Amino acid sequence: MKNTYAILKRELKSYFTSPIAYIVIFVFSIISGYFFSSIFAFFGIMCVRSINNTYLQTGLNITDGVVTPTISTLSILVLFIMPFLTMRLFSEEKKSGSFELLLTFPLRDTEIILGKFGACFITFIVMLIPTFFYQAIIFSLSEPELGPVISGYLGVILLGASFISVGILASTLTENQIIAAVVTFGVLLLFWIIQWGADFTGPIIAEILIQISILEHYQEFAKGVINTHDILFYLLFSFFFLFLTKRSLESNKWRS
Amino acid sequence: MIQVENLTKYYGQTPAIKGLTFTVQKGEILGFLGPNGAGKTTTMRILSCFMPASKGKATVAGFDVFEDSLEVRKRVGYQPENVPLYNDMSTSAYLSFVAEIKGVHRKERKRNIEKVMDECGITDVSHKLIGKLSKGYRQRIGIAQALINDPDVLILDEPTIGLDPGQIREIRGLIKNLAGRRTIILSTHILPEASMICQRVIIINEGKLIAVDTPDNLVTSFQTDSRVLLEIEGPPEDIMKELKGIDGVVNIEKKDPISEGAFTYFVDSTLARDVRKDLFITISKNGWILTQMHTIDMSLEDIFLKLVTEEKA
Ligand SMILES: Nc1ncnc2c1ncn2[C@@H]1O[C@H](COP(=O)(O)OP(=O)(O)OP(=O)(O)O)[C@@H](O)[C@H]1O
Ligand SMILES: [Mg+2]
């Protein structure tokens, strides 16, 4: 535990002494801000149009029209940006050789992995902070429901954690950060769209595909519904990939 | 303290070390000698638990490097060959991180860090970023981090490479001082260094152990003939002919002239006979002028070259 904390501190410092964290957070804020303002503006136009149109008015409310879409777009943004946060975690150390010293320090593999995971997770949370201001703007102008905001962010955070676990695994496999990022992105995208196949397969496989899709479980959170099995899915997903990461680290010590 | 038995490591199909067996006593400084690619780094990586051996067994401080790797790692300070450090940290922050991870108690951390920084001469750069330091300073930080928790065993892979001559002497002095309480394995290409600081040396070549002994013993046991250096003024042809006739002389080599009519000669003779008296008598009898005569001991370097080239032949 103490060692995990030491690793976490070092990694976190490393994120914020290099430009990586700042650039990623900056890009993320700009794009999410652009999404937010577009969605907000679109909602505004719809409101104006609906003044004389009762049919349009029925479906129009600030929660469904602005809050939910802005949070949902965050999830896809996180998918694009996370590989850039995770790619360095092990690849950089492998490339520079500090991996050799790291493995000869009296540390357990789990402590190393959790420390790195924690640092990346905290950076990710910091990255989300600017988006809270967008929500604050909505709340200052209108009265949306709080439920979907909380569940939406909970969903994004769980989603982020599972993305990180995939990214860490990829980064233990190569000393090339670009490869780590591309592999992470590919795997995440696959888990994102995997339920599309459900339309063409038998009912059992279809159900499996839907159940392992990252996006499918996120939908419920976006609607403002918090199900334990969705939470469990993300936790299991993260746990599974962290376990594979541990295996990957151990493989350095397999006799050959 | 360190026991290595039949250690073998394959990289794919090619063996890097083949059946190494040796032991290191507590408090001993052991030098690892060998040409490039001999398998020094490979052996050290196995002992420091970075990677497992393919075959064989190694124990450090009573713990198996494979089965009880964590216990071994707690007791070993390791300085890898290329000294991979975190370039984005300052020297003191890095040492503090390593101290924390190696379980140095919070209260002792500051004192330990100051002590090793002083010992390794890096106090001046304590606030500089490691990535901006010169090779020599990085090397010293590499040694400092290995020392930080005062480990029982030190494994140093070429600790003096890239240092300036003054610093080399300091680090050698430091290593010598550390001995006694600690067991140290170090690898080096510099043979005088090995004979200077190591109690015993191991010579390996192409992954095989070819000699283990104290530097002095190696020199005596591998010395097959003795060599005398002579500087003589006189006609070279006659000198060569006459000296060759002396009983016990095996070989004579004429070197470059040192001045008008004077040459250096190397005279090799069997160990059993000291030929210096006969040499002197022969030279004076012929009226040549002897300006210098002394015996040359075989250096560790000669033995090393001899062993390594013999192995190839
Ligand atoms: N990661 C690796 N993969 C494949 N082969 C390797 C690897 N590391 C070392 N080798 C090979 O193993 C052999 C021993 O290498 P090692 O690094 O142990 O030599 P060394 O004695 O430390 O040499 P040097 O004096 O150059 O440091 C060499 O032939 C090298 O090519
Ligand atoms: Mg080496």
XYZ file of C-alpha atoms and ligand atoms in Angstrom:
601
model
C 0.000 0.000 0.000
C 2.800 2.384 0.953
C 4.668 1.415 -2.172
C 1.578 1.881 -4.321
C 1.309 5.388 -2.978
C 4.974 6.095 -3.714
C 4.570 4.931 -7.309
C 1.326 6.869 -7.671
C 2.958 10.070 -6.462
C 5.888 9.664 -8.833
C 3.700 8.894 -11.819
C 1.384 11.777 -11.086
C 4.325 14.166 -10.824
C 5.635 12.761 -14.060
C 2.302 13.411 -15.813
C 2.299 17.002 -14.681
C 5.959 17.808 -15.211
C 5.799 16.699 -18.812
C 3.523 18.581 -21.190
C 1.433 15.442 -21.808
C -1.177 15.992 -19.116
C -1.590 19.677 -19.924
C -1.961 19.122 -23.642
C -4.404 16.260 -23.236
C -6.475 18.230 -20.736
C -6.370 21.309 -22.922
C -7.487 19.458 -26.053
C -10.153 17.633 -24.109
C -11.532 20.871 -22.658
C -11.595 22.624 -26.026
C -13.398 19.818 -27.794
C -15.838 19.085 -24.994
C -16.487 22.825 -24.747
C -17.203 22.956 -28.455
C -19.565 19.990 -28.165
C -21.289 21.641 -25.244
C -21.791 24.981 -26.947
C -23.068 23.335 -30.134
C -25.548 21.211 -28.240
C -26.602 24.220 -26.192
C -27.003 26.405 -29.269
C -28.963 23.699 -31.075
C -31.252 23.391 -28.072
C -31.700 27.176 -28.105
C -32.724 27.141 -31.770
C -35.171 24.320 -31.145
C -36.693 26.318 -28.284
C -37.161 29.366 -30.477
C -38.710 27.262 -33.280
C -41.045 25.548 -30.859
C -42.665 28.775 -29.733
C -45.283 28.394 -32.427
C -45.108 24.606 -32.646
C -46.752 22.663 -29.837
C -45.671 19.365 -31.375
C -42.010 20.267 -30.971
C -42.547 21.547 -27.451
C -43.570 18.188 -26.027
C -40.156 16.559 -26.345
C -38.168 19.557 -25.278
C -36.534 19.741 -21.867
C -33.126 20.874 -20.686
C -32.154 17.515 -19.178
C -32.710 15.433 -22.290
C -31.813 18.235 -24.655
C -28.520 19.401 -23.150
C -27.366 17.593 -20.004
C -27.571 14.009 -21.252
C -26.086 14.681 -24.708
C -23.161 16.661 -23.335
C -22.239 13.927 -20.908
C -22.710 11.245 -23.561
C -20.349 13.006 -25.933
C -17.792 13.042 -23.150
C -17.708 9.258 -23.270
C -16.716 9.156 -26.938
C -14.144 11.883 -26.362
C -12.637 9.906 -23.528
C -12.378 6.934 -25.885
C -10.269 8.992 -28.268
C -8.109 10.658 -25.700
C -7.430 7.925 -23.166
C -4.822 6.050 -25.245
C -2.642 9.162 -25.112
C -2.743 9.149 -21.338
C -2.066 5.446 -20.895
C 0.482 4.803 -23.640
C 3.481 5.993 -21.655
C 2.803 4.096 -18.428
C 5.043 1.115 -19.112
C 6.258 1.683 -22.665
C 8.275 4.727 -21.690
C 10.030 2.819 -18.907
C 10.720 -0.087 -21.217
C 12.230 2.213 -23.792
C 14.385 4.181 -21.354
C 15.398 1.040 -19.483
C 14.158 2.271 -16.118
C 11.870 -0.758 -16.295
C 14.918 -2.839 -15.358
C 15.457 -0.901 -12.153
C 11.740 -0.834 -11.408
C 11.562 -4.630 -11.550
C 14.593 -5.016 -9.296
C 13.190 -2.711 -6.623
C 11.466 -4.587 -3.794
C 7.993 -4.016 -5.209
C 5.147 -6.374 -5.945
C 3.770 -6.281 -9.471
C 0.355 -5.370 -8.086
C 1.781 -2.343 -6.293
C 3.388 -1.085 -9.487
C 0.230 -1.588 -11.533
C -2.116 -0.022 -8.993
C 0.189 2.954 -8.522
C 0.306 3.624 -12.237
C -3.414 3.003 -12.624
C -4.160 5.410 -9.773
C -2.012 8.172 -11.213
C -3.650 7.847 -14.622
C -7.101 7.730 -13.053
C -6.472 10.909 -11.070
C -5.200 12.668 -14.195
C -8.357 11.540 -15.961
C -10.548 12.968 -13.181
C -8.626 16.244 -13.371
C -9.322 16.220 -17.093
C -13.080 16.000 -16.382
C -13.100 18.970 -14.010
C -13.431 21.680 -16.696
C -16.565 19.947 -17.960
C -18.209 20.471 -14.565
C -18.267 24.164 -15.419
C -20.405 23.484 -18.467
C -22.909 21.734 -16.240
C -22.690 24.614 -13.776
C -23.623 26.975 -16.608
C -26.700 24.910 -17.402
C -27.667 24.808 -13.752
C -27.265 28.547 -13.417
C -29.559 29.197 -16.398
C -32.125 26.500 -15.941
C -33.327 23.750 -13.643
C -32.329 20.374 -15.073
C -32.603 17.171 -13.068
C -29.573 16.361 -10.973
C -29.966 12.567 -11.259
C -28.805 12.156 -14.877
C -25.819 14.428 -14.227
C -24.624 12.273 -11.352
C -25.308 8.966 -13.048
C -23.854 10.275 -16.307
C -20.590 11.253 -14.671
C -20.477 8.028 -12.684
C -20.793 6.222 -16.013
C -18.020 8.265 -17.612
C -15.741 7.650 -14.645
C -16.332 3.890 -14.693
C -15.865 3.903 -18.432
C -12.608 5.797 -18.000
C -11.343 3.288 -15.449
C -11.959 0.397 -17.811
C -10.268 2.285 -20.665
C -7.227 2.849 -18.473
C -6.973 -0.839 -17.631
C -6.902 -1.718 -21.330
C -4.325 1.017 -21.942
C -2.042 -0.219 -19.173
C -2.108 -3.733 -20.550
C -1.217 -2.522 -24.039
C 1.612 -0.453 -22.664
C 3.210 -3.442 -20.920
C 3.356 -5.246 -24.235
C 5.561 -2.860 -26.164
C 8.279 -0.282 -25.673
C 6.783 1.775 -28.475
C 4.274 4.305 -27.176
C 2.600 4.749 -30.553
C 1.943 1.038 -30.841
C 0.593 1.023 -27.291
C -1.790 3.874 -28.143
C -2.970 2.329 -31.403
C -3.580 -1.068 -29.825
C -5.472 0.530 -26.946
C -7.605 2.545 -29.301
C -8.325 -0.487 -31.457
C -9.343 -2.675 -28.548
C -11.517 0.043 -27.018
C -13.222 0.791 -30.309
C -13.901 -2.908 -30.792
C -15.523 -3.178 -27.369
C -17.423 0.005 -28.182
C -19.034 -1.260 -31.369
C -19.055 -4.971 -30.680
C -22.829 -5.103 -30.135
C -23.373 -4.147 -33.775
C -22.700 -7.757 -34.580
C -25.656 -8.765 -32.462
C -27.982 -8.092 -35.390
C -26.421 -10.822 -37.491
C -25.831 -13.590 -34.973
C -27.862 -16.094 -33.062
C -29.646 -14.997 -29.891
C -27.050 -16.377 -27.466
C -24.052 -14.802 -29.142
C -26.039 -11.627 -29.651
C -26.698 -11.430 -25.928
C -23.021 -12.016 -25.162
C -21.965 -9.323 -27.622
C -24.381 -6.869 -26.075
C -23.289 -7.724 -22.565
C -19.590 -7.193 -23.271
C -20.090 -3.951 -25.141
C -18.751 -0.976 -23.225
C -21.222 1.378 -24.865
C -24.299 -0.724 -24.092
C -23.705 -0.520 -20.346
C -23.061 3.177 -20.583
C -26.478 3.886 -22.139
C -28.247 3.207 -18.859
C -26.092 5.660 -16.959
C -26.773 8.289 -19.606
C -30.491 7.831 -19.080
C -30.045 8.467 -15.383
C -30.406 4.847 -14.312
C -27.757 3.330 -12.053
C -27.858 -0.461 -12.171
C -25.561 -2.528 -10.005
C -24.930 -4.925 -12.868
C -23.681 -2.088 -15.063
C -21.356 -0.911 -12.305
C -20.251 -4.489 -11.807
C -19.565 -4.845 -15.516
C -17.099 -1.965 -15.530
C -15.440 -3.097 -12.330
C -15.060 -6.642 -13.655
C -13.849 -5.347 -16.992
C -11.169 -3.215 -15.320
C -10.231 -5.989 -12.929
C -9.878 -8.456 -15.793
C -7.539 -6.239 -17.789
C -5.492 -5.310 -14.723
C -5.173 -9.011 -14.025
C -3.896 -9.567 -17.557
C -1.474 -6.693 -16.981
C -0.155 -8.447 -13.893
C 0.259 -11.580 -15.936
C 2.074 -9.618 -18.596
C 4.503 -8.214 -16.025
C 5.008 -11.659 -14.529
C 5.844 -13.039 -17.937
C 9.160 -11.202 -17.680
C 10.009 -13.620 -14.940
C 8.922 -16.778 -16.652
C 11.793 -19.113 -17.259
C 12.721 -19.514 -20.859
C 26.414 -14.837 0.639
C 25.914 -15.473 -3.052
C 25.787 -18.941 -4.489
C 25.502 -19.630 -8.157
C 25.114 -23.135 -9.411
C 25.161 -24.235 -12.991
C 23.504 -21.019 -14.126
C 22.474 -20.993 -17.771
C 20.577 -18.430 -19.755
C 19.296 -18.714 -23.281
C 18.147 -15.788 -25.387
C 15.991 -17.732 -27.790
C 18.289 -20.465 -29.046
C 21.626 -18.835 -28.277
C 23.083 -19.291 -24.820
C 24.428 -16.124 -23.194
C 25.839 -17.937 -20.172
C 26.516 -21.621 -19.881
C 26.635 -23.438 -16.579
C 28.250 -20.786 -14.393
C 29.111 -21.941 -10.882
C 30.740 -19.780 -8.218
C 30.232 -18.464 -4.715
C 30.893 -15.121 -3.110
C 31.693 -14.930 0.589
C 30.182 -12.360 2.895
C 32.169 -9.142 2.838
C 34.008 -10.014 -0.324
C 34.469 -7.858 -3.415
C 34.259 -9.980 -6.506
C 35.283 -8.683 -9.892
C 33.628 -9.904 -13.049
C 35.908 -9.786 -16.038
C 35.210 -10.676 -19.610
C 35.229 -9.238 -23.102
C 32.118 -7.658 -24.623
C 29.266 -10.107 -24.845
C 30.813 -12.479 -22.325
C 27.637 -12.599 -20.259
C 28.517 -10.320 -17.352
C 25.394 -8.204 -17.573
C 23.264 -11.289 -18.098
C 24.584 -12.876 -14.894
C 24.068 -9.689 -12.929
C 20.538 -9.303 -14.214
C 19.726 -12.780 -13.009
C 21.250 -12.149 -9.586
C 19.338 -8.894 -9.229
C 16.083 -10.683 -10.115
C 15.430 -8.704 -13.278
C 15.092 -11.880 -15.260
C 15.155 -15.587 -14.507
C 17.794 -18.044 -15.568
C 16.872 -20.762 -18.030
C 18.539 -23.389 -15.910
C 20.443 -23.589 -12.674
C 20.077 -22.026 -9.296
C 21.248 -18.855 -7.632
C 20.795 -17.780 -4.043
C 21.552 -14.383 -2.576
C 21.673 -13.954 1.197
C 20.107 -17.374 1.553
C 17.133 -16.642 -0.687
C 16.555 -18.117 -4.094
C 16.481 -15.407 -6.758
C 13.641 -17.159 -8.501
C 11.487 -18.431 -5.617
C 12.017 -15.604 -3.138
C 12.705 -12.761 -5.481
C 11.130 -10.112 -3.232
C 13.332 -11.050 -0.272
C 16.402 -10.939 -2.490
C 15.444 -7.581 -3.939
C 15.081 -6.132 -0.434
C 18.710 -6.986 0.264
C 20.348 -6.090 -3.026
C 21.343 -2.709 -4.386
C 21.664 -2.913 -8.164
C 23.196 -0.472 -10.573
C 22.372 -1.523 -14.135
C 24.776 -1.091 -16.992
C 23.202 1.902 -18.705
C 21.996 3.524 -15.481
C 18.367 4.026 -16.451
C 16.964 6.738 -14.198
C 13.852 8.894 -14.365
C 14.948 11.889 -16.367
C 12.028 14.038 -15.305
C 12.996 13.989 -11.627
C 15.585 15.935 -9.692
C 18.417 14.026 -8.039
C 17.082 14.452 -4.531
C 13.487 13.688 -5.520
C 14.654 10.531 -7.256
C 16.703 9.346 -4.306
C 13.823 10.108 -1.991
C 11.510 8.032 -4.200
C 13.920 5.090 -4.216
C 14.426 5.384 -0.461
C 10.684 5.275 0.092
C 10.265 2.249 -2.128
C 13.177 0.444 -0.550
C 11.537 0.885 2.811
C 13.922 3.384 4.364
C 12.136 4.713 7.412
C 10.726 8.197 6.966
C 12.864 9.608 9.771
C 16.083 8.216 8.364
C 15.338 9.093 4.776
C 16.747 12.586 4.801
C 19.910 11.515 6.566
C 20.466 8.542 4.263
C 19.965 10.668 1.175
C 22.411 13.284 2.371
C 24.912 10.585 3.252
C 24.858 8.835 -0.118
C 24.824 12.131 -1.997
C 27.926 13.108 -0.092
C 29.611 9.742 -0.638
C 28.929 9.784 -4.343
C 29.693 13.465 -4.794
C 26.314 14.514 -6.106
C 25.310 17.036 -3.458
C 25.996 19.843 -5.963
C 23.415 18.552 -8.406
C 20.743 17.592 -5.885
C 18.219 20.021 -7.361
C 19.047 19.489 -11.011
C 16.895 17.372 -13.296
C 18.540 14.000 -13.901
C 17.845 14.220 -17.631
C 20.036 17.305 -17.844
C 23.050 15.797 -16.088
C 26.220 14.464 -17.673
C 26.937 10.757 -17.971
C 29.328 10.785 -15.038
C 26.790 12.328 -12.698
C 24.105 9.897 -13.811
C 26.525 7.081 -13.121
C 27.058 8.375 -9.606
C 23.325 8.693 -8.999
C 23.028 5.092 -10.180
C 25.472 4.037 -7.488
C 23.815 6.306 -4.924
C 20.396 4.733 -5.443
C 21.897 1.276 -5.027
C 23.383 2.338 -1.688
C 20.399 4.198 -0.327
C 19.021 1.522 1.985
C 22.416 0.258 3.035
C 21.912 -3.165 1.436
C 23.888 -6.293 2.304
C 24.702 -7.013 -1.299
C 25.705 -4.622 -4.054
C 25.668 -5.554 -7.709
C 27.339 -2.914 -9.827
C 27.518 -3.288 -13.589
C 30.548 -1.304 -14.746
C 30.388 1.276 -11.968
C 33.316 3.412 -13.093
C 32.531 3.669 -16.793
C 32.133 7.245 -17.972
C 33.704 8.835 -14.915
C 36.643 11.223 -14.919
C 39.926 9.927 -13.461
C 39.480 11.761 -10.175
C 35.996 10.415 -9.760
C 37.115 6.909 -10.707
C 39.531 6.994 -7.812
C 36.869 8.290 -5.466
C 34.355 5.656 -6.483
C 36.943 2.898 -6.200
C 37.782 4.189 -2.742
C 34.091 4.254 -1.896
C 33.601 0.681 -3.075
C 36.608 -0.466 -1.100
C 35.262 1.261 1.993
C 31.891 -0.361 1.583
C 33.430 -3.781 1.613
C 33.720 -5.699 4.798
C 30.181 -5.051 5.816
C 28.812 -5.713 2.372
C 29.238 -8.227 -0.349
C 29.944 -6.633 -3.696
C 29.962 -7.933 -7.233
C 31.158 -5.571 -9.901
C 31.904 -5.986 -13.542
C 34.620 -4.090 -15.313
C 36.752 -3.975 -18.409
C 39.550 -2.205 -16.611
C 41.872 -4.919 -15.365
C 44.040 -2.824 -13.053
C 40.794 -1.794 -11.421
C 39.924 -5.400 -10.731
C 43.334 -6.185 -9.269
C 43.163 -3.009 -7.229
C 39.792 -3.372 -5.527
C 38.705 -6.970 -5.872
C 39.652 -9.762 -3.542
C 38.770 -12.274 -6.178
C 38.108 -12.116 -9.870
C 36.087 -14.280 -12.158
C 37.007 -14.342 -15.799
C 34.261 -15.396 -18.171
C 34.278 -15.648 -21.890
C 31.420 -16.535 -24.213
C 29.299 -17.396 -21.232
C 31.732 -19.854 -19.743
C 33.734 -19.469 -16.597
C 37.416 -19.753 -17.360
C 39.112 -18.746 -14.125
C 38.288 -17.801 -10.546
C 40.948 -16.733 -8.089
C 42.595 -13.816 -6.346
C 44.346 -11.474 -8.763
C 47.759 -12.451 -7.305
C 47.122 -16.167 -7.565
C 45.945 -15.809 -11.107
C 49.144 -14.041 -11.987
C 51.391 -16.655 -10.380
C 49.498 -19.663 -11.603
C 49.258 -18.529 -15.177
C 52.750 -17.250 -15.444
C 54.610 -19.925 -17.438
C 57.796 -18.010 -18.118
C 59.464 -14.935 -16.718
C 60.460 -11.963 -18.746
C 63.399 -9.623 -18.349
C 63.691 -6.226 -19.965
C 67.153 -5.165 -21.057
C 68.541 -1.990 -22.546
C 71.912 -2.619 -24.180
C 74.236 -0.560 -26.307
C 75.979 -2.820 -28.840
C 75.570 -4.650 -32.139
C 72.069 -6.169 -32.140
C 72.870 -9.292 -34.196
C 75.692 -10.361 -31.896
C 73.684 -9.583 -28.794
C 70.732 -11.641 -29.971
C 72.982 -14.549 -30.890
C 74.978 -14.538 -27.655
C 72.022 -14.137 -25.330
C 70.073 -16.875 -27.030
C 72.902 -19.237 -26.186
C 72.355 -18.800 -22.453
C 70.883 -21.826 -20.735
C 67.203 -21.293 -19.895
C 66.476 -18.512 -22.368
C 63.521 -19.377 -24.542
C 63.038 -16.335 -26.652
C 64.452 -12.909 -27.341
C 62.613 -9.994 -28.866
C 64.281 -6.845 -30.069
C 62.234 -3.675 -29.679
C 62.626 -0.180 -31.098
C 65.938 1.651 -30.674
C 66.066 4.004 -27.691
C 69.115 5.952 -28.828
C 72.057 5.618 -31.222
C 73.066 1.931 -31.131
C 70.987 1.069 -28.079
C 67.979 -1.225 -28.125
C 65.421 -2.656 -25.741
C 65.212 -6.443 -25.576
C 62.688 -8.720 -23.972
C 64.228 -11.960 -22.819
C 61.837 -14.787 -21.898
C 63.171 -17.635 -19.832
C 61.772 -20.668 -18.049
C 60.469 -19.990 -14.575
C 62.801 -22.555 -13.076
C 65.955 -20.588 -13.859
C 66.798 -17.024 -13.001
C 68.891 -15.942 -15.993
C 69.712 -12.426 -14.866
C 73.175 -13.267 -13.587
C 74.133 -15.032 -16.818
C 72.740 -12.194 -18.866
C 74.849 -9.673 -17.009
C 78.029 -11.743 -17.277
C 77.570 -12.338 -21.002
C 76.931 -8.675 -21.674
C 79.905 -7.362 -19.736
C 82.187 -10.070 -21.133
C 81.438 -8.789 -24.628
C 82.042 -5.204 -23.636
C 78.481 -4.048 -24.348
C 76.948 -1.437 -22.138
C 73.959 -2.421 -20.038
C 71.842 0.589 -19.112
C 68.773 -1.128 -17.680
C 67.608 -4.529 -16.537
C 64.432 -5.497 -14.696
C 61.953 -8.314 -14.621
C 58.441 -7.825 -15.908
C 55.618 -9.586 -14.100
C 52.725 -10.752 -16.117
C 49.778 -8.434 -15.516
C 46.203 -9.496 -15.088
C 45.776 -8.045 -18.510
C 48.203 -10.509 -20.067
C 46.519 -13.411 -18.327
C 43.161 -12.193 -19.396
C 44.202 -11.924 -23.017
C 45.946 -15.252 -22.833
C 42.942 -17.025 -21.362
C 40.472 -15.445 -23.693
C 42.523 -16.109 -26.807
C 43.420 -19.640 -25.726
C 39.747 -20.308 -25.291
C 39.101 -19.256 -28.878
C 41.886 -21.354 -30.350
N 17.975 -8.998 -24.516
C 18.791 -9.791 -25.239
N 18.308 -10.521 -26.276
C 19.104 -11.337 -26.982
N 20.401 -11.500 -26.755
C 20.962 -10.806 -25.766
C 20.184 -9.917 -24.944
N 21.002 -9.373 -24.033
C 22.225 -9.893 -24.255
N 22.214 -10.751 -25.290
C 23.369 -11.531 -25.781
O 23.908 -12.272 -24.706
C 25.310 -12.232 -24.711
C 25.854 -11.729 -23.386
O 25.518 -10.368 -23.247
P 25.859 -9.517 -21.963
O 25.154 -8.220 -22.094
O 25.585 -10.305 -20.751
O 27.428 -9.296 -22.131
P 28.412 -8.428 -21.235
O 29.438 -9.351 -20.719
O 27.670 -7.628 -20.245
O 29.065 -7.491 -22.330
P 29.551 -5.965 -22.236
O 30.958 -6.026 -21.741
O 29.491 -5.506 -23.648
O 28.639 -5.233 -21.330
C 25.705 -11.378 -25.902
O 26.076 -12.244 -26.946
C 24.469 -10.613 -26.261
O 24.394 -10.426 -27.649
Mg 27.481 -5.673 -19.874
